[in-house]
mmCIF file of N, CA and C in Angstrom:
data_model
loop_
_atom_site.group_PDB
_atom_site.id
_atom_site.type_symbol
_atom_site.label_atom_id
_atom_site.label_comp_id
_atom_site.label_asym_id
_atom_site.label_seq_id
_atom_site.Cartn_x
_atom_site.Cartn_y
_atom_site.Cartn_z
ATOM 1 N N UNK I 25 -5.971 24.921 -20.774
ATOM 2 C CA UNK I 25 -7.336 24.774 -21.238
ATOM 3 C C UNK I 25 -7.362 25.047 -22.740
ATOM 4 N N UNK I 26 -8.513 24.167 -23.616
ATOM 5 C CA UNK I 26 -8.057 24.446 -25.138
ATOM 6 C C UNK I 26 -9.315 23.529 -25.163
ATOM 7 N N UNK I 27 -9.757 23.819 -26.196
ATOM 8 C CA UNK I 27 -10.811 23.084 -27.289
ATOM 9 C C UNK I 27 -11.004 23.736 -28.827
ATOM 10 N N UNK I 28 -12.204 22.997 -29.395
ATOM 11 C CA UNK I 28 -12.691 23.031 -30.590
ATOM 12 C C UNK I 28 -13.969 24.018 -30.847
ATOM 13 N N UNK I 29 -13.700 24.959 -31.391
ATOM 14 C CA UNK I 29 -15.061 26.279 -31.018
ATOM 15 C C UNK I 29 -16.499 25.057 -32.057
ATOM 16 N N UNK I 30 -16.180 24.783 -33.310
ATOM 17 C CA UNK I 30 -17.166 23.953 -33.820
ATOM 18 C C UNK I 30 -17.500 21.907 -33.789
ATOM 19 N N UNK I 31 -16.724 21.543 -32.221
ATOM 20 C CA UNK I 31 -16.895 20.629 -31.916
ATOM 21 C C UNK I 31 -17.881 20.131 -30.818
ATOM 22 N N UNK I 32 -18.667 19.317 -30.674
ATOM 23 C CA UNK I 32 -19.392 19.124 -29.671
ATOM 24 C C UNK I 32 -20.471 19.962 -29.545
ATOM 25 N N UNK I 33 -20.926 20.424 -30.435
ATOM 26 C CA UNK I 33 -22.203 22.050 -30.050
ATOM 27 C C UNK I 33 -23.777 20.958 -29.886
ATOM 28 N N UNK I 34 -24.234 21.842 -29.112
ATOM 29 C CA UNK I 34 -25.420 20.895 -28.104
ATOM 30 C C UNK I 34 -26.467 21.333 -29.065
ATOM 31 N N UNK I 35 -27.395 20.659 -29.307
ATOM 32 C CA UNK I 35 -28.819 20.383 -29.619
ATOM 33 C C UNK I 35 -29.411 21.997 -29.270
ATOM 34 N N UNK I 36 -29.653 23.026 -30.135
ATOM 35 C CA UNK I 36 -30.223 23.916 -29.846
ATOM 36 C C UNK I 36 -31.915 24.019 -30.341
ATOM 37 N N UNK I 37 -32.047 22.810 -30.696
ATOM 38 C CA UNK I 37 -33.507 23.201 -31.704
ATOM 39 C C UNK I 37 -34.521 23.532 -30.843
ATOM 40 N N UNK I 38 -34.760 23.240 -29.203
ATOM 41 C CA UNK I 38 -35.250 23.764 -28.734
ATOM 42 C C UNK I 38 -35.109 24.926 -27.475
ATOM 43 N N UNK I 39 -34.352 25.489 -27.680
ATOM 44 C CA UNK I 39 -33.892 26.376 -26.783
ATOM 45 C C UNK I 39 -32.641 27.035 -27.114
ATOM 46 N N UNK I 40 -31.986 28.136 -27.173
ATOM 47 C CA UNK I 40 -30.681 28.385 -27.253
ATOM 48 C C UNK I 40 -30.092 27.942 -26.114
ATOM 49 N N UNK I 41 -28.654 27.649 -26.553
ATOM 50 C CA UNK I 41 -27.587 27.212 -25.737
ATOM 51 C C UNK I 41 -26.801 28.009 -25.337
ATOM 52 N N UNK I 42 -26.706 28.298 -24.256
ATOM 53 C CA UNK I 42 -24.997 29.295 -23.658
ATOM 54 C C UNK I 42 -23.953 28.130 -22.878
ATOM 55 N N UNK I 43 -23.005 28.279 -23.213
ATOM 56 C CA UNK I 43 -21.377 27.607 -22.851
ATOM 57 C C UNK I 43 -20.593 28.003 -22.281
ATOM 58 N N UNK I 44 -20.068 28.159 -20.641
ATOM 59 C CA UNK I 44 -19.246 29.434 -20.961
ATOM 60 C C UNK I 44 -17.681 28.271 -20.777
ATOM 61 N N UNK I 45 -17.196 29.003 -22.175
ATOM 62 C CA UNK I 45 -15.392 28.457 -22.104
ATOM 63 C C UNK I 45 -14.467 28.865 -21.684
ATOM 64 N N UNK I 46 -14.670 30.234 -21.021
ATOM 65 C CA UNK I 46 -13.215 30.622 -20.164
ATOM 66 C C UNK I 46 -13.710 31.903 -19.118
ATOM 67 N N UNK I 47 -13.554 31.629 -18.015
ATOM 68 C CA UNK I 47 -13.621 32.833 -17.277
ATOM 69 C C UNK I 47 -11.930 32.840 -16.395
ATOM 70 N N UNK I 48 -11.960 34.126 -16.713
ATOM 71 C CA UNK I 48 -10.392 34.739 -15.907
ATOM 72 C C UNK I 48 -11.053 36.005 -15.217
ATOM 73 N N UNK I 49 -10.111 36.504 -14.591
ATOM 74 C CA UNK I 49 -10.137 37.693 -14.444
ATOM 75 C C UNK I 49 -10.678 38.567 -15.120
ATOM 76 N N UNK I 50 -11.811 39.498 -14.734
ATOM 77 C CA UNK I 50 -12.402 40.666 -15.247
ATOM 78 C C UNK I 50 -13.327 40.348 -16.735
ATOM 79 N N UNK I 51 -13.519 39.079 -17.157
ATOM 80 C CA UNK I 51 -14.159 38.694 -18.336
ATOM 81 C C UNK I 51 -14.446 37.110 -18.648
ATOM 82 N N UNK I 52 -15.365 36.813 -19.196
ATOM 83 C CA UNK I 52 -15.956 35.637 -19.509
ATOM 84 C C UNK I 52 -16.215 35.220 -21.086
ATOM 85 N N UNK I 53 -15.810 34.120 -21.381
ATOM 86 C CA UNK I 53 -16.246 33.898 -22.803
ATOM 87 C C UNK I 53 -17.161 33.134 -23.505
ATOM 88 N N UNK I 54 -18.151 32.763 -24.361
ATOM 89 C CA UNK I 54 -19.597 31.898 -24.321
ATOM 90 C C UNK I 54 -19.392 31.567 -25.347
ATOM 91 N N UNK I 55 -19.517 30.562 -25.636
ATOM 92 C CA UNK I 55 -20.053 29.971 -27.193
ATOM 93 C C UNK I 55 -21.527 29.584 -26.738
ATOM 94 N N UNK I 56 -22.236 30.582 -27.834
ATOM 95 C CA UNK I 56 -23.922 29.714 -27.575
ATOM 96 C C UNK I 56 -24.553 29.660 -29.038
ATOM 97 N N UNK I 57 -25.091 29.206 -29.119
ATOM 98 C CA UNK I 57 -25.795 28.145 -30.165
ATOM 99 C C UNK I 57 -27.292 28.452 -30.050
ATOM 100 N N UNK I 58 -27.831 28.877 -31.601
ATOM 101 C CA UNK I 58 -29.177 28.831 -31.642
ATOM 102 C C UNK I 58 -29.530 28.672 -32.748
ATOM 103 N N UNK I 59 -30.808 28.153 -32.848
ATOM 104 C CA UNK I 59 -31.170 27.318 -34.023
ATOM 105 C C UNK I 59 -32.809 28.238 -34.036
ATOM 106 N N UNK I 60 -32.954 29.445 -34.540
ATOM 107 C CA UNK I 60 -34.268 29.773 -35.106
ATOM 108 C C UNK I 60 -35.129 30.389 -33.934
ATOM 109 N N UNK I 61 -34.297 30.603 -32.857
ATOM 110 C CA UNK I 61 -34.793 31.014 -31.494
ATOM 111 C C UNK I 61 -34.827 32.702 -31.901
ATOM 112 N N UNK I 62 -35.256 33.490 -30.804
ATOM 113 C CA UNK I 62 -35.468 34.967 -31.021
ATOM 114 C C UNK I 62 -35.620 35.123 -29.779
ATOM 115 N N UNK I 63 -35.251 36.655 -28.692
ATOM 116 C CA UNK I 63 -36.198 37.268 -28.151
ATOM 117 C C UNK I 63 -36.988 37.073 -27.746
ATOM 118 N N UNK I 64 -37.976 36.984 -26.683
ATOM 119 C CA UNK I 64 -39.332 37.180 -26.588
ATOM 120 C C UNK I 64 -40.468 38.255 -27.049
ATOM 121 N N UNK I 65 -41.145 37.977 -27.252
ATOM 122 C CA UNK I 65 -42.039 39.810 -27.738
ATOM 123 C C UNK I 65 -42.291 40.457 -26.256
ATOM 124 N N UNK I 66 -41.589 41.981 -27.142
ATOM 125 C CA UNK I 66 -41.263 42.620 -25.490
ATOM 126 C C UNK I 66 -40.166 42.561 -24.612
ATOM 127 N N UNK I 67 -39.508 42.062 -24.692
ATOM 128 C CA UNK I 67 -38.409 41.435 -24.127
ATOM 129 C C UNK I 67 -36.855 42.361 -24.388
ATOM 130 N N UNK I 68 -36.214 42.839 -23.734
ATOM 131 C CA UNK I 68 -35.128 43.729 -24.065
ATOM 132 C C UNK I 68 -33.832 43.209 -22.958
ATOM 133 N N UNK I 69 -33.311 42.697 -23.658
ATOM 134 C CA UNK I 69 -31.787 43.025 -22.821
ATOM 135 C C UNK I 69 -30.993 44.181 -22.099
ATOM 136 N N UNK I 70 -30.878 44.466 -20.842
ATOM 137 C CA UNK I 70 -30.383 45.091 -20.360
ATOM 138 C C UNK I 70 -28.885 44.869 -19.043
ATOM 139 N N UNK I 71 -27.826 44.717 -19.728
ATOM 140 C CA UNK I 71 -26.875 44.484 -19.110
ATOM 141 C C UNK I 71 -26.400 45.105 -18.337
ATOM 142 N N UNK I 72 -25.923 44.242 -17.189
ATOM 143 C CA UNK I 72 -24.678 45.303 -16.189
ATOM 144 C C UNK I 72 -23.439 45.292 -16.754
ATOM 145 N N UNK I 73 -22.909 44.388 -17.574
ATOM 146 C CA UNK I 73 -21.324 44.581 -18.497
ATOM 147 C C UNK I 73 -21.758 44.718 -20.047
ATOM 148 N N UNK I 74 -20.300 44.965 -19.961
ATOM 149 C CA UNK I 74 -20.244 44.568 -21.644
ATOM 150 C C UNK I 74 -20.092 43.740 -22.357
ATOM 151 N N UNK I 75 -20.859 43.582 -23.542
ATOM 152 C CA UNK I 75 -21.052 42.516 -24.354
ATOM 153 C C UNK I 75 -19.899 42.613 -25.874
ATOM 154 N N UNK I 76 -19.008 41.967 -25.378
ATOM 155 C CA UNK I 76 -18.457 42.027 -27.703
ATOM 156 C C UNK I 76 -19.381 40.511 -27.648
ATOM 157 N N UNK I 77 -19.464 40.504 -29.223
ATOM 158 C CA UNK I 77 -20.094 39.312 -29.812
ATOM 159 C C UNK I 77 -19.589 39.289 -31.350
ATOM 160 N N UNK I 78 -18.766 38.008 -31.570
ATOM 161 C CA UNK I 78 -18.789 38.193 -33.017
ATOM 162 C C UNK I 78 -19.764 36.282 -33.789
ATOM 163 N N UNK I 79 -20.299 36.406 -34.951
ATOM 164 C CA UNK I 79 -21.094 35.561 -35.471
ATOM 165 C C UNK I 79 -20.106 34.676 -35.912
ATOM 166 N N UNK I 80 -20.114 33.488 -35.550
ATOM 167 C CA UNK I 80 -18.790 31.981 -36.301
ATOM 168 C C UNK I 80 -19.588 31.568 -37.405
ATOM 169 N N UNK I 81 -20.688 31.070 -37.444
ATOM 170 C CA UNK I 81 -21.592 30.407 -38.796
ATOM 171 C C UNK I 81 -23.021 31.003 -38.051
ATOM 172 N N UNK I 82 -23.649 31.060 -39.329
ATOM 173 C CA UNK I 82 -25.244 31.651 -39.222
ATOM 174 C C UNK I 82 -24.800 32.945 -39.348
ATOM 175 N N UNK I 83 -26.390 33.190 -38.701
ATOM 176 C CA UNK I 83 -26.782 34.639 -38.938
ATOM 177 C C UNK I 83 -27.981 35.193 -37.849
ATOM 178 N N UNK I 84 -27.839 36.439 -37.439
ATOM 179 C CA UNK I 84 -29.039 36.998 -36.643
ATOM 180 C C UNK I 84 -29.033 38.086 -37.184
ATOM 181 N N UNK I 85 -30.562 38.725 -36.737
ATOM 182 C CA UNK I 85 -30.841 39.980 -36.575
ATOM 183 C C UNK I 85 -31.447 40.464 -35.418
ATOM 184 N N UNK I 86 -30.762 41.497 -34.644
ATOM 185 C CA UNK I 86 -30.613 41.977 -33.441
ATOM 186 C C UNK I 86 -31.252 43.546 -33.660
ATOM 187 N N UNK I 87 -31.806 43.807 -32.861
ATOM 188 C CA UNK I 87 -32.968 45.141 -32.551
ATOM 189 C C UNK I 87 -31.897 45.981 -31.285
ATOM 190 N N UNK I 88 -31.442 47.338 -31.820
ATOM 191 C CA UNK I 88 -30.806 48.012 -30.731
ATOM 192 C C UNK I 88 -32.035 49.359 -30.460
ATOM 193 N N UNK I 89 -31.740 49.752 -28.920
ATOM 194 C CA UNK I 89 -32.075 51.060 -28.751
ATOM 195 C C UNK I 89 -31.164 51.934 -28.211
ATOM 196 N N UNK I 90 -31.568 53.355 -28.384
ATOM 197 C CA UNK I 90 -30.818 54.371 -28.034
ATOM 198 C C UNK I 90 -29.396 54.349 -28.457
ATOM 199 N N UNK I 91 -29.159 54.836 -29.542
ATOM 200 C CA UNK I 91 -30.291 55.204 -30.634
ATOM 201 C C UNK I 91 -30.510 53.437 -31.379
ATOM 202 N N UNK I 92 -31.796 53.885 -32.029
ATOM 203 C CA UNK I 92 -32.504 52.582 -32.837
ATOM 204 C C UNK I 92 -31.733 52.085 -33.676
ATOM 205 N N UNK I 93 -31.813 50.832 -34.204
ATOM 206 C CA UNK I 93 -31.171 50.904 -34.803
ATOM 207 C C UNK I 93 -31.204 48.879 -35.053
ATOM 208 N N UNK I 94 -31.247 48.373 -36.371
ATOM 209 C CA UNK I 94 -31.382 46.882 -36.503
ATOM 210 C C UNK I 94 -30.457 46.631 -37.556
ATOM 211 N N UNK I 95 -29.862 45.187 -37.176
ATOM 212 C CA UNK I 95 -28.226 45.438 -37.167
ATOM 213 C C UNK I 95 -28.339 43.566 -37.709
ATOM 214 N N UNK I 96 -27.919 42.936 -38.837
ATOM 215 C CA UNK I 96 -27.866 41.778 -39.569
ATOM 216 C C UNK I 96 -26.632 41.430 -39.397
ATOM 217 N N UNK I 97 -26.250 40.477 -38.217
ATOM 218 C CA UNK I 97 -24.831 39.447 -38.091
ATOM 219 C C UNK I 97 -24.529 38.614 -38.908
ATOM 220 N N UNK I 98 -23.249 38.758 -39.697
ATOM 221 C CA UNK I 98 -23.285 37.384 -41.010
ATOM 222 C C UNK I 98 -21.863 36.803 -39.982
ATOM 223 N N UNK I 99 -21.525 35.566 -41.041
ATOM 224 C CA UNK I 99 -20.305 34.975 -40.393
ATOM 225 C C UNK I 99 -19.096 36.051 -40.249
ATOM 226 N N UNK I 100 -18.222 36.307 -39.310
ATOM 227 C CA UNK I 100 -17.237 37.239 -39.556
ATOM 228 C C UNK I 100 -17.412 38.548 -39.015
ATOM 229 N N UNK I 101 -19.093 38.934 -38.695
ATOM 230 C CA UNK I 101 -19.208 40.306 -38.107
ATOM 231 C C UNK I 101 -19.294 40.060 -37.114
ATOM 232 N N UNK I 102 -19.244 41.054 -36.027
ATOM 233 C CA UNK I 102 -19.164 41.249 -34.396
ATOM 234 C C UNK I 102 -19.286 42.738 -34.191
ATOM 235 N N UNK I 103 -19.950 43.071 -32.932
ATOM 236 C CA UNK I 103 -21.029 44.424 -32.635
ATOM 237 C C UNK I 103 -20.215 44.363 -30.902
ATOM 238 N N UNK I 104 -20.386 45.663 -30.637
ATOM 239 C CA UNK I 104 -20.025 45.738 -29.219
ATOM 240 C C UNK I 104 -21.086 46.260 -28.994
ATOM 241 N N UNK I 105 -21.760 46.190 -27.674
ATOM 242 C CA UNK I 105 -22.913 46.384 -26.996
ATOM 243 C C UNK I 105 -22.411 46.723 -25.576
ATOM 244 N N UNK I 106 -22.480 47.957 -25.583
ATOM 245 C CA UNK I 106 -22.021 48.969 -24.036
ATOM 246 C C UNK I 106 -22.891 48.142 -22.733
ATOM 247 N N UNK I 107 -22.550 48.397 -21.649
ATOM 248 C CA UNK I 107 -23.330 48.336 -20.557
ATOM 249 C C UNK I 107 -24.697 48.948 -20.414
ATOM 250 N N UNK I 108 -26.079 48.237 -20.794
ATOM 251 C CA UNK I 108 -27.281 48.777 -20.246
ATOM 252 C C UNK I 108 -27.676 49.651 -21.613
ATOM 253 N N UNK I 109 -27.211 48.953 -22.655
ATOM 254 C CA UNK I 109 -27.359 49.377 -24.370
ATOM 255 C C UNK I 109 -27.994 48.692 -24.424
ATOM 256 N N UNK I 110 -29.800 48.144 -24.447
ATOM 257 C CA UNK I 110 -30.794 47.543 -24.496
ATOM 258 C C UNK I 110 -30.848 46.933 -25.965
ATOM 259 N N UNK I 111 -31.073 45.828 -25.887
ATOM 260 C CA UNK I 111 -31.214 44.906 -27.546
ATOM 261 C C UNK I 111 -31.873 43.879 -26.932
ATOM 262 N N UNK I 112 -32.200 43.294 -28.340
ATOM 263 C CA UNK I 112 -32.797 42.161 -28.276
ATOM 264 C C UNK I 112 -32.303 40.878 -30.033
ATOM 265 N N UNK I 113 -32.680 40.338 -29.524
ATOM 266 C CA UNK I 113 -33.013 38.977 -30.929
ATOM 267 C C UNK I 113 -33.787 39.111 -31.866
ATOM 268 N N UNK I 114 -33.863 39.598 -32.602
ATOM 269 C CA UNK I 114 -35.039 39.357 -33.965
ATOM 270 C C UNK I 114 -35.335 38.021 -34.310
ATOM 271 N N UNK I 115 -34.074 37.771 -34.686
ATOM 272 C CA UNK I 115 -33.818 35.986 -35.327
ATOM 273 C C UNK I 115 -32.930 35.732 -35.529
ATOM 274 N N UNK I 116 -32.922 34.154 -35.421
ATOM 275 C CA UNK I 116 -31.472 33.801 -35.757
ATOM 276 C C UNK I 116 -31.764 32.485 -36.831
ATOM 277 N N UNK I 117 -31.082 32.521 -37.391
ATOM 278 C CA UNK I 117 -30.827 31.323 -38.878
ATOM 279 C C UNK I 117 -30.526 29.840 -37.956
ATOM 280 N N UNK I 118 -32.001 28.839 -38.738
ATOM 281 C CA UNK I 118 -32.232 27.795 -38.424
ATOM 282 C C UNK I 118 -30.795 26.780 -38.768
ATOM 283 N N UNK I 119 -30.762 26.924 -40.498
ATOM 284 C CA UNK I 119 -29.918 25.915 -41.328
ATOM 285 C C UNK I 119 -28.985 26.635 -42.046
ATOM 286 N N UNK I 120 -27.740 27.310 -41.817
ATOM 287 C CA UNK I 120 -26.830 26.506 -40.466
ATOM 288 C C UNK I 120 -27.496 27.330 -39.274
ATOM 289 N N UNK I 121 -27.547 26.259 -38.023
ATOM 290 C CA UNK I 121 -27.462 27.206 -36.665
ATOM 291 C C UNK I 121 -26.689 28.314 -36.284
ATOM 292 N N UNK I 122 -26.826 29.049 -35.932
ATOM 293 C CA UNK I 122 -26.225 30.265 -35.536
ATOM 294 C C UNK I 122 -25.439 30.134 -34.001
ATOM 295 N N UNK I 123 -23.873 30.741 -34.366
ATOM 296 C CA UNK I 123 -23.148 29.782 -33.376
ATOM 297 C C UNK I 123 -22.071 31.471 -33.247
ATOM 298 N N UNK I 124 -22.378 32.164 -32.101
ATOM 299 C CA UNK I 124 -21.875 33.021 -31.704
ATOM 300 C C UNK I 124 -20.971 32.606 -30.552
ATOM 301 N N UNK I 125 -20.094 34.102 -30.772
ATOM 302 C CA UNK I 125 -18.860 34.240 -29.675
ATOM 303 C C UNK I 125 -19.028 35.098 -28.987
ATOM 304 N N UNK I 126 -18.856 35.043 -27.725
ATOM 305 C CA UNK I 126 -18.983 36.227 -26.512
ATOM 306 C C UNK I 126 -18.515 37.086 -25.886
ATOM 307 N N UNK I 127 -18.209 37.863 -25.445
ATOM 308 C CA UNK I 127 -17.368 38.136 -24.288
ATOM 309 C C UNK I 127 -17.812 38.988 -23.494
ATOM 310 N N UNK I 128 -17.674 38.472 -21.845
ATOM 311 C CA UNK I 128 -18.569 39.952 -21.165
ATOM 312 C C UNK I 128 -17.646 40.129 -20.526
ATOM 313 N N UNK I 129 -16.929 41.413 -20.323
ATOM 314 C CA UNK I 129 -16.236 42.216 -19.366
ATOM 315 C C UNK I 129 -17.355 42.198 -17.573
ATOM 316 N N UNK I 130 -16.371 42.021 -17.091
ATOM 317 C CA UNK I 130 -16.845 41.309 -15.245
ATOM 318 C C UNK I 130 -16.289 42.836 -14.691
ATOM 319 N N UNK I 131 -17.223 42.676 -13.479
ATOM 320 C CA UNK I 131 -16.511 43.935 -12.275
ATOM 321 C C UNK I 131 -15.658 42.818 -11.357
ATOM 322 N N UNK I 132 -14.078 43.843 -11.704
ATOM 323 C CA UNK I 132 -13.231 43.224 -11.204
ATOM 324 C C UNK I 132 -13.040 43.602 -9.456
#
């Protein structure tokens, strides 16, 4: 299995996109794509795994709690986000789209 991380990326202008490109054992990997999307108001992420994420092009800003804390993804950065470490989306950069990498650790 093999591809192109900036080939083929889907139409996000109305909705973000999730991809997932590899699941194995104990973890999964996403390329998703968003174009100016956010969060909902109110809205908090709360995971059963763990999240790494690092930013390929664009940019977001992501809202953490416990402890607080708002956190600006440029190209090149990546944040680990524990299990049930509540965040959310602030925003993400229209032009270029914002084109993150994933990974969630699975119960094996």
């Amino acid at each position: 299995m093999n591809g192109e991380i900036f080939k083929n990326l889907p139409d996000a202008a109305e909705a973000e996109q999730c991809e997932t490109l590899c699941r194995a054992r104990g973890f999964r990997v996403e390329r998703i794509v968003s174009s100016g999307q956010g969060s909902p108001e109110g809205f908090w992420y709360d995971q059963d795994q763990d999240e790494w994420v690092m930013m390929l092009r664009g940019g977001a800003t992501l809202q953490l709690l416990d402890p607080d804390e708002t956190v600006y993804v440029a190209p090149g950065d990546w944040i680990f986000l524990a299990a049930h470490r509540k965040h959310r989306v602030e925003s993400t950069s229209r032009e270029p789209a914002a084109i993150w990498l994933a990974v969630y650790g699975e119960k094996l």
